[in-house]
mmCIF file of C-alpha atoms and ligand atoms in Angstrom:
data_model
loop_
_atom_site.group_PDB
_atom_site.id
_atom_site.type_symbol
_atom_site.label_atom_id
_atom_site.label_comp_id
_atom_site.label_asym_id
_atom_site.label_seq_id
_atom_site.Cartn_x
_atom_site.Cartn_y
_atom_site.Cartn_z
ATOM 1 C CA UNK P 30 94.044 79.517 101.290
ATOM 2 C CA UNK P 31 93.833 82.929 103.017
ATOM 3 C CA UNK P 32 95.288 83.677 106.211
ATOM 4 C CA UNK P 33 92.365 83.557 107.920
ATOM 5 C CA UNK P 34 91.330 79.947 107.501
ATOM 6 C CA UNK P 35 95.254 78.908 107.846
ATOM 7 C CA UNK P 36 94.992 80.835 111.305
ATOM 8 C CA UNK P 37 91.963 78.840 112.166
ATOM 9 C CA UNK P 38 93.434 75.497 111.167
ATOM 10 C CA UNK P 39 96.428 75.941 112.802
ATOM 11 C CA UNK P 40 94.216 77.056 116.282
ATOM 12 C CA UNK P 41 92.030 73.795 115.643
ATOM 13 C CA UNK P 42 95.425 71.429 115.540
ATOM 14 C CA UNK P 43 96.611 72.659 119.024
ATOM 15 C CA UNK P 44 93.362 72.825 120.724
ATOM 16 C CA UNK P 45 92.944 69.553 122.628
ATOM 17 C CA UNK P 46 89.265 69.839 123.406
ATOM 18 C CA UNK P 47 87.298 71.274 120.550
ATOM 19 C CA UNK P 48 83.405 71.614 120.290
ATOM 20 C CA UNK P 49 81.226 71.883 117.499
ATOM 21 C CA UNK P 50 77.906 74.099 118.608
ATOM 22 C CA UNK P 51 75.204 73.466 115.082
ATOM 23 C CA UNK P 52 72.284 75.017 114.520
ATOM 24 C CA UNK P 53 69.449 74.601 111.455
ATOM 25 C CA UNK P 54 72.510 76.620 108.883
ATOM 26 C CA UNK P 55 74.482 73.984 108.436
ATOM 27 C CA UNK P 56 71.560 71.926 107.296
ATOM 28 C CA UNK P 57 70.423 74.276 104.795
ATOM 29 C CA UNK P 58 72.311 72.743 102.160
ATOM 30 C CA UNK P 59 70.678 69.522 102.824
ATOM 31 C CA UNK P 60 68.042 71.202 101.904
ATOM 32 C CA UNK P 61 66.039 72.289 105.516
ATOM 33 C CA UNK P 62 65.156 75.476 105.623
ATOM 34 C CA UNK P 63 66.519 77.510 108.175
ATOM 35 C CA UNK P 64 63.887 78.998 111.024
ATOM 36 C CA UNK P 65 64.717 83.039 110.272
ATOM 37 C CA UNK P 66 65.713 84.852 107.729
ATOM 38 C CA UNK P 67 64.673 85.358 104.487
ATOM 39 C CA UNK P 68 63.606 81.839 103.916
ATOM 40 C CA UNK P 69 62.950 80.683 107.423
ATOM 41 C CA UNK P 70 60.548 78.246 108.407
ATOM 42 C CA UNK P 71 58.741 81.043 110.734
ATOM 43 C CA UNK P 72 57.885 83.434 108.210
ATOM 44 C CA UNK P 73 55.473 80.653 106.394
ATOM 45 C CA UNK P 74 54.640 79.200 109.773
ATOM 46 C CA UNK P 75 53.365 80.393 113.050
ATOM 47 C CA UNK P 76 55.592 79.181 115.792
ATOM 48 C CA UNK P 77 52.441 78.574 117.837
ATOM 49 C CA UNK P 78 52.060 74.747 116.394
ATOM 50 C CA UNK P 79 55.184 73.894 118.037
ATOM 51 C CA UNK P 80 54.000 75.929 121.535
ATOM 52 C CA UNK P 81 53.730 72.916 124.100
ATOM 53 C CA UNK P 82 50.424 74.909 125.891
ATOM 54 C CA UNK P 83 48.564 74.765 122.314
ATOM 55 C CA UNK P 84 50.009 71.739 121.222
ATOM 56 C CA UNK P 85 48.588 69.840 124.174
ATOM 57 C CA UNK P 86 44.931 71.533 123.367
ATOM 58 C CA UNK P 87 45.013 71.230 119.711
ATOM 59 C CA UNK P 88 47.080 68.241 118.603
ATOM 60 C CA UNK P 89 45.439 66.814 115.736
ATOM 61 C CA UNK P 90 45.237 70.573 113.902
ATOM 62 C CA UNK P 91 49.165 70.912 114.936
ATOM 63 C CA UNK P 92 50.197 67.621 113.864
ATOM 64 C CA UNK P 93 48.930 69.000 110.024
ATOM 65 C CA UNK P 94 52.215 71.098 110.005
ATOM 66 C CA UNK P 95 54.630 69.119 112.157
ATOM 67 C CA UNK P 96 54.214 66.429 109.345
ATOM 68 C CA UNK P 97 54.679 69.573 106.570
ATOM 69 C CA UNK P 98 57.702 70.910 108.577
ATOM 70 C CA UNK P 99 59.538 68.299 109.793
ATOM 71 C CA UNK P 100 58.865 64.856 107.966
ATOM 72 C CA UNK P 101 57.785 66.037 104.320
ATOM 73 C CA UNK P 102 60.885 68.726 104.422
ATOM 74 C CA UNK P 103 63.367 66.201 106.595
ATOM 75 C CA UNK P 104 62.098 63.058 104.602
ATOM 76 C CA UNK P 105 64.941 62.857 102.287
ATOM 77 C CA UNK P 106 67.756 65.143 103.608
ATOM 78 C CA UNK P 107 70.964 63.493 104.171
ATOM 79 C CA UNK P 108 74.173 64.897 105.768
ATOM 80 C CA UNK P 109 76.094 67.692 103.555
ATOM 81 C CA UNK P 110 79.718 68.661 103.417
ATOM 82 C CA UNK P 111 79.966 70.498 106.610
ATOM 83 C CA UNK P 112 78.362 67.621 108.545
ATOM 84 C CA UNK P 113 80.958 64.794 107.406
ATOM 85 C CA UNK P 114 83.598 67.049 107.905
ATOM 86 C CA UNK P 115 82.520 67.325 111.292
ATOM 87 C CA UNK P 116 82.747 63.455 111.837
ATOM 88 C CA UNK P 117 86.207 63.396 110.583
ATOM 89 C CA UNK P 118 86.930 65.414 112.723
ATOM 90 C CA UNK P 119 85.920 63.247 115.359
ATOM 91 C CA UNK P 120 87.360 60.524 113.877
ATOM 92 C CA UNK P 121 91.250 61.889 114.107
ATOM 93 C CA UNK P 122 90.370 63.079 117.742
ATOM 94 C CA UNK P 123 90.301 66.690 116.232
ATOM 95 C CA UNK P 124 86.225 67.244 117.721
ATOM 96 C CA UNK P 125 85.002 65.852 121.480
ATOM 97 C CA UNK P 126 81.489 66.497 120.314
ATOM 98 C CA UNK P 127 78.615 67.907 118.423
ATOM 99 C CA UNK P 128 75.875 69.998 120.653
ATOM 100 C CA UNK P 129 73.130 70.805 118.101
ATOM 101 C CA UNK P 130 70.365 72.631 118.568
ATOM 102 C CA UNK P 131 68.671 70.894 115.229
ATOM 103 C CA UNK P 132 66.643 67.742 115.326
ATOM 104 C CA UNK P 133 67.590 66.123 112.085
ATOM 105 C CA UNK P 134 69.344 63.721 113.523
ATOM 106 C CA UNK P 135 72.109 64.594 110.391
ATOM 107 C CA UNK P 136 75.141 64.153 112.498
ATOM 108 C CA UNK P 137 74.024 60.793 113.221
ATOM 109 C CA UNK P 138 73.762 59.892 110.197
ATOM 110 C CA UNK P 139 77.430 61.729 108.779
ATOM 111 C CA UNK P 140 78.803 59.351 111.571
ATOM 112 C CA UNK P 141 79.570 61.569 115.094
ATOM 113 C CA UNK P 142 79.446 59.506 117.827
ATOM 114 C CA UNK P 143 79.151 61.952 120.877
ATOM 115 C CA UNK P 144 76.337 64.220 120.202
ATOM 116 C CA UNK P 145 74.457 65.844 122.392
ATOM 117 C CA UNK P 146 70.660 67.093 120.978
ATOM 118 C CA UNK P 147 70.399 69.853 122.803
ATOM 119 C CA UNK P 148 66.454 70.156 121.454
ATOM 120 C CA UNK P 149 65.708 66.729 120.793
ATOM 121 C CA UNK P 150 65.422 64.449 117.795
ATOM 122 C CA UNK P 151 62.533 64.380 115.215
ATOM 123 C CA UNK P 152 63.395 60.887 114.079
ATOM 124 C CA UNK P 153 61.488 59.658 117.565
ATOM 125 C CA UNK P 154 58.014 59.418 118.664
ATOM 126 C CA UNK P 155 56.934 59.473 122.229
ATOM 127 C CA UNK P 156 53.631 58.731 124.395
ATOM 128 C CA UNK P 157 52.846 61.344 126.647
ATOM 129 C CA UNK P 158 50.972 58.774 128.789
ATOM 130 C CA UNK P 159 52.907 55.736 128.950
ATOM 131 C CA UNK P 160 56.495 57.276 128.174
ATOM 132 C CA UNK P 161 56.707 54.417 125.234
ATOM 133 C CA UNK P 162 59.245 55.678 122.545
ATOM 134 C CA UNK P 163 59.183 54.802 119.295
ATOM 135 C CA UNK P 164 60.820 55.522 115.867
ATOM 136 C CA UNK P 165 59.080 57.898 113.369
ATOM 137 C CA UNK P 166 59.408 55.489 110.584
ATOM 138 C CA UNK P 167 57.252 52.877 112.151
ATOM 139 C CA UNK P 168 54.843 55.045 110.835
ATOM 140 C CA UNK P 169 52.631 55.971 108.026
ATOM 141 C CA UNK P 170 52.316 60.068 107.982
ATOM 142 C CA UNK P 171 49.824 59.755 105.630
ATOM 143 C CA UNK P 172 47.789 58.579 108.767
ATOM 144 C CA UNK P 173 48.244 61.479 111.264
ATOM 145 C CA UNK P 174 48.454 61.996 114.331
ATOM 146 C CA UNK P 175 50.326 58.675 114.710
ATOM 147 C CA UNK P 176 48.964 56.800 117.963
ATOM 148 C CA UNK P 177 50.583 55.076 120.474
ATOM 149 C CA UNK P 178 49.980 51.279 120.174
ATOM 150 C CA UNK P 179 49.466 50.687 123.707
ATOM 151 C CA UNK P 180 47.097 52.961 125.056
ATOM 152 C CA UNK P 181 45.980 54.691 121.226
ATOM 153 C CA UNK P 182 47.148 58.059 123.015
ATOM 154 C CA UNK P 183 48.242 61.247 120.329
ATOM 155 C CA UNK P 184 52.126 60.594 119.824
ATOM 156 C CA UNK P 185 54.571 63.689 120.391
ATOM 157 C CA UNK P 186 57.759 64.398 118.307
ATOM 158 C CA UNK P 187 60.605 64.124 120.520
ATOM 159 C CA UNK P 188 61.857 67.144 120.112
ATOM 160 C CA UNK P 189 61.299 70.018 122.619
ATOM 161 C CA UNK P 190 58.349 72.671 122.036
ATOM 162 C CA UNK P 191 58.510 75.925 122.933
ATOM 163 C CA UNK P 192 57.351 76.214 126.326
ATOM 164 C CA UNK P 193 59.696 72.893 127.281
ATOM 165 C CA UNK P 194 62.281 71.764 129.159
ATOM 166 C CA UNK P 195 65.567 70.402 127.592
ATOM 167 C CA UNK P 196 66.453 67.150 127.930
ATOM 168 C CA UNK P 197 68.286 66.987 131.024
ATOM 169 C CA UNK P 198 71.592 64.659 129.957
ATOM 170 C CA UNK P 199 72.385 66.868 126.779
ATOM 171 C CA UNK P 200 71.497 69.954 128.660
ATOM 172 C CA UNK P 201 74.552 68.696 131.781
ATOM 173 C CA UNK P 202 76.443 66.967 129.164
ATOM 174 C CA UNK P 203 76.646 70.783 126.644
ATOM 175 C CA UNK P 204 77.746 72.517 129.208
ATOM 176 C CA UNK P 205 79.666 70.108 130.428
ATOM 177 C CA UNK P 206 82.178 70.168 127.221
ATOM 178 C CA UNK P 207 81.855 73.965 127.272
ATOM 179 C CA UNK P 208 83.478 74.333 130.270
ATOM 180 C CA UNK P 209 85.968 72.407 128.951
ATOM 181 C CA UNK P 210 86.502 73.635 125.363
ATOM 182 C CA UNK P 211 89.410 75.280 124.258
ATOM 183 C CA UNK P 212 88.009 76.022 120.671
ATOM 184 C CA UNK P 213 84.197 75.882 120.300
ATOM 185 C CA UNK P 214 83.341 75.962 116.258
ATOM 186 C CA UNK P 215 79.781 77.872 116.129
ATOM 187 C CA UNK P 216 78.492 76.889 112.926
ATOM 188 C CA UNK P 217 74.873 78.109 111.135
ATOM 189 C CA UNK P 218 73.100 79.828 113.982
ATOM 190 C CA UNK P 219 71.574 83.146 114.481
ATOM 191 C CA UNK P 220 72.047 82.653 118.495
ATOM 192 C CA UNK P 221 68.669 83.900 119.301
ATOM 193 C CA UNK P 222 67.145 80.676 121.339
ATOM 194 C CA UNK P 223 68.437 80.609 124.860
ATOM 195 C CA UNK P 224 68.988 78.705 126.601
ATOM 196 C CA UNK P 225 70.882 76.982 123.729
ATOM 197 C CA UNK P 226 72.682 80.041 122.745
ATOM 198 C CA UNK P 227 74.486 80.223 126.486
ATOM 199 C CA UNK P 228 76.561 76.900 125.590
ATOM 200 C CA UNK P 229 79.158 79.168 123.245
ATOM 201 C CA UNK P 230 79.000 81.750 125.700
ATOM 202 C CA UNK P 231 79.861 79.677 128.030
ATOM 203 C CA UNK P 232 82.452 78.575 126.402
ATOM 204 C CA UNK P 233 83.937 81.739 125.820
ATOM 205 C CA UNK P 234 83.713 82.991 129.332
ATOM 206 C CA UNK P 235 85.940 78.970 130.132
ATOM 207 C CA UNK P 236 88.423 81.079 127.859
ATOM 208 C CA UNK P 237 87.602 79.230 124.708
ATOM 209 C CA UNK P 238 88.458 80.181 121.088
ATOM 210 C CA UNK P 239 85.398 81.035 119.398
ATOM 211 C CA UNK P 240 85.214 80.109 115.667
ATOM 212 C CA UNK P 241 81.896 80.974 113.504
ATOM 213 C CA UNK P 242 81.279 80.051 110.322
ATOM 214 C CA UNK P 243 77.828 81.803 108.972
ATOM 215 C CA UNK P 244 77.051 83.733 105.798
ATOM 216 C CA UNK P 245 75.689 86.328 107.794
ATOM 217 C CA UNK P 246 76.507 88.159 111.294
ATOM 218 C CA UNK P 247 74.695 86.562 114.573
ATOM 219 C CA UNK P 248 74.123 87.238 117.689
ATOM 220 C CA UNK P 249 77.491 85.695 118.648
ATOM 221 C CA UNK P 250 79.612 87.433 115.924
ATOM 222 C CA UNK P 251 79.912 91.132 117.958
ATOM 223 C CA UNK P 252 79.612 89.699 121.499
ATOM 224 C CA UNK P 253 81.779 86.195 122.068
ATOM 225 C CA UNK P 254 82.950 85.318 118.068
ATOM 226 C CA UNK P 255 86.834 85.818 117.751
ATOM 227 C CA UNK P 256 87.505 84.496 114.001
ATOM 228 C CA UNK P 257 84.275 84.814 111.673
ATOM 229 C CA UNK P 258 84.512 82.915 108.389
ATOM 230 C CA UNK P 259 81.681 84.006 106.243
ATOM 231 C CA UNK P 260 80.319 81.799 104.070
ATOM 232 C CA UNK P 261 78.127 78.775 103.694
ATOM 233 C CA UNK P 262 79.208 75.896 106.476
ATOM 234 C CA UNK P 263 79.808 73.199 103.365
ATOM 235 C CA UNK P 264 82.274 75.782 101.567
ATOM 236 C CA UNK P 265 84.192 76.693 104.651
ATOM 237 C CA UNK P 266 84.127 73.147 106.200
ATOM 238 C CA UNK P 267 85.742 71.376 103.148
ATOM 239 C CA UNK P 268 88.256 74.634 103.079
ATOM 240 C CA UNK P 269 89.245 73.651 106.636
ATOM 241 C CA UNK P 270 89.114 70.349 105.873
ATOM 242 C CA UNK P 271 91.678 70.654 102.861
ATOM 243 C CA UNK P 272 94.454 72.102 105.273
ATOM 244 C CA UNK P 273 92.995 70.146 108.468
ATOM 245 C CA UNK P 274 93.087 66.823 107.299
HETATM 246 N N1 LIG A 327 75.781 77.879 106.167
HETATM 247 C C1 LIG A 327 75.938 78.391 107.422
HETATM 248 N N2 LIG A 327 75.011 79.144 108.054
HETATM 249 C C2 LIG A 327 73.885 79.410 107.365
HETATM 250 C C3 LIG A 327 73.644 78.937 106.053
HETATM 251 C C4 LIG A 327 74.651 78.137 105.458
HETATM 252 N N3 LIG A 327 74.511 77.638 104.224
HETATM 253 N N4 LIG A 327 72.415 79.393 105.652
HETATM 254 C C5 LIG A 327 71.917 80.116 106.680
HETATM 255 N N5 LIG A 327 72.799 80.143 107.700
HETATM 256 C C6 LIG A 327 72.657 80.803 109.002
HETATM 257 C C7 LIG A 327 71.784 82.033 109.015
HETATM 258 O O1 LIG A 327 72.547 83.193 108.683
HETATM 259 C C8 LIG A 327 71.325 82.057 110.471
HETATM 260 O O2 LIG A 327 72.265 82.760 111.275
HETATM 261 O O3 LIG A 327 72.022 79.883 109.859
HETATM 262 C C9 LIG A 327 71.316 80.587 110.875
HETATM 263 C C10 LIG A 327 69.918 80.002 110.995
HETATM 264 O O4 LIG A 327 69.304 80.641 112.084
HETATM 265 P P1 LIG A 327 67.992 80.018 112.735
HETATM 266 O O5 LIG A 327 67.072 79.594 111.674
HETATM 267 O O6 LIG A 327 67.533 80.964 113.808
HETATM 268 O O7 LIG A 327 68.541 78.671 113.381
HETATM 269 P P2 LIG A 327 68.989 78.372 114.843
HETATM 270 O O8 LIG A 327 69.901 79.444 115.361
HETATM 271 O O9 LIG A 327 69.485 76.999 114.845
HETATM 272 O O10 LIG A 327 67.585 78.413 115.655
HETATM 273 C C11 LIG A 327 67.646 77.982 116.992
HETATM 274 O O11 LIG A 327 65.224 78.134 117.103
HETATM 275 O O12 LIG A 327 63.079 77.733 116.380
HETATM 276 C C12 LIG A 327 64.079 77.292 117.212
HETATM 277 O O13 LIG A 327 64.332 75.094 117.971
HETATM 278 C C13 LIG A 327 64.531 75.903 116.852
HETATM 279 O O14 LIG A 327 66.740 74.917 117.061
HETATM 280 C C14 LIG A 327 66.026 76.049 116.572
HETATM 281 C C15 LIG A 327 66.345 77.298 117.344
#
């Protein structure tokens, strides 16, 4: 193993609060496209569907690609290498939590316990008019939009839009553990969405360690990243996790 990554494990064994800050890279290899670059999301899409403003005038049409974007593509990804690696890490008290900007609820499912969905969650449903939540799979998405069962109102993905606020307990509870973080592991994100991209920062400015694994150079990598492992986050995860473990 090069120096690099045995530098970073041994910085990750003597930190005692470490953070994991995800965004859509490190679910790439489960098969979600990413939002930019070559392949992202926005170049086939127009960002607009997911603009709360238009959303609210034009459900039905926007609901056409919400169900192409995020429940045809999501339907059957499940949690990579880089994702249980991360719940290890929880496990033997090596991670206090997960802030991820995705909504694939994929660190769920690879087992963390304390994360904090910093944009929401596509696996629930909510009524705009009667605040009813519900979970996406109650539903048929061959039938859209998906109604609410009380009041037969248009159901929204609970996940933010553009144009939104973020959900005020992860929103407190990010910055929270960024203020605290001795290491904060920035893992597949091109740091371009604020105000998201502050919780590293913030981090860094508490006098963090700042760890990014990404195939490519960010945002972060020239202005807060101090160790940059480039490569794909299941590669460098199970690297880490060869030495950490
Ligand atoms: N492993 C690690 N990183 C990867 C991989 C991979 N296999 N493949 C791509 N990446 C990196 C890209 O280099 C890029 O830096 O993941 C990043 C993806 O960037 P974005 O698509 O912009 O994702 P993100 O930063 O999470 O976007 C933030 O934008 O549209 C909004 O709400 C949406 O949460 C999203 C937010």
């Amino acid at each position: 193993m090069d120096n690099i990554l045995k530098q970073t494990v041994e910085i990750l064994r003597k930190s005692n609060y470490t953070i994991a800050f995800t965004g859509a890279g490190i679910s790439v290899e489960s098969g979600i496209p990413p939002f930019r670059g070559e392949h992202g999301l926005w170049n086939k899409y127009n960002p607009e569907v997911l603009d709360l403003g238009y959303y609210l005038d034009h459900a039905e049409e926007c609901w056409v690609y919400i169900r192409e974007i995020f429940y045809d593509f999501f339907a059957d990804a499940h949690p990579n290498p880089a994702h249980l690696v991360l719940a290890e890490m929880e496990q033997k008290g090596l991670l206090k939590s997960v802030i991820t900007q995705n909504i694939d609820n994929l660190h769920i499912e690879a087992g963390n316990k304390v994360v904090h969905e910093f944009h929401g969650n596509s696996k629930k449903l909510k009524c705009l008019k009667c605040g009813k939540v519900y979970a996406a799979n109650e539903f048929d998405f061959k039938n859209i939009p998906p109604r609410c069962k009380i009041d037969n109102e248009i159901l929204k993905p609970d996940f933010i839009f553009f144009g939104e606020g973020i959900p005020a307990n992860a929103y407190s509870n990010s910055f929270a553990d960024a203020e605290k973080a001795e290491v904060c592991i920035i893992i597949g994100s091109t740091g371009e969405v604020t105000p998201a991209s502050y919780v590293p920062r913030t981090a860094k400015q508490a006098g963090a360690t700042i760890i990014e694994i990404n195939p490519e150079e960010s945002s972060f990598t020239h202005a807060v990243t101090d160790i940059h492992l480039k490569g794909k986050a299941s590669e460098i995860m199970t690297k880490l996790a060869k030495e950490l473990f």
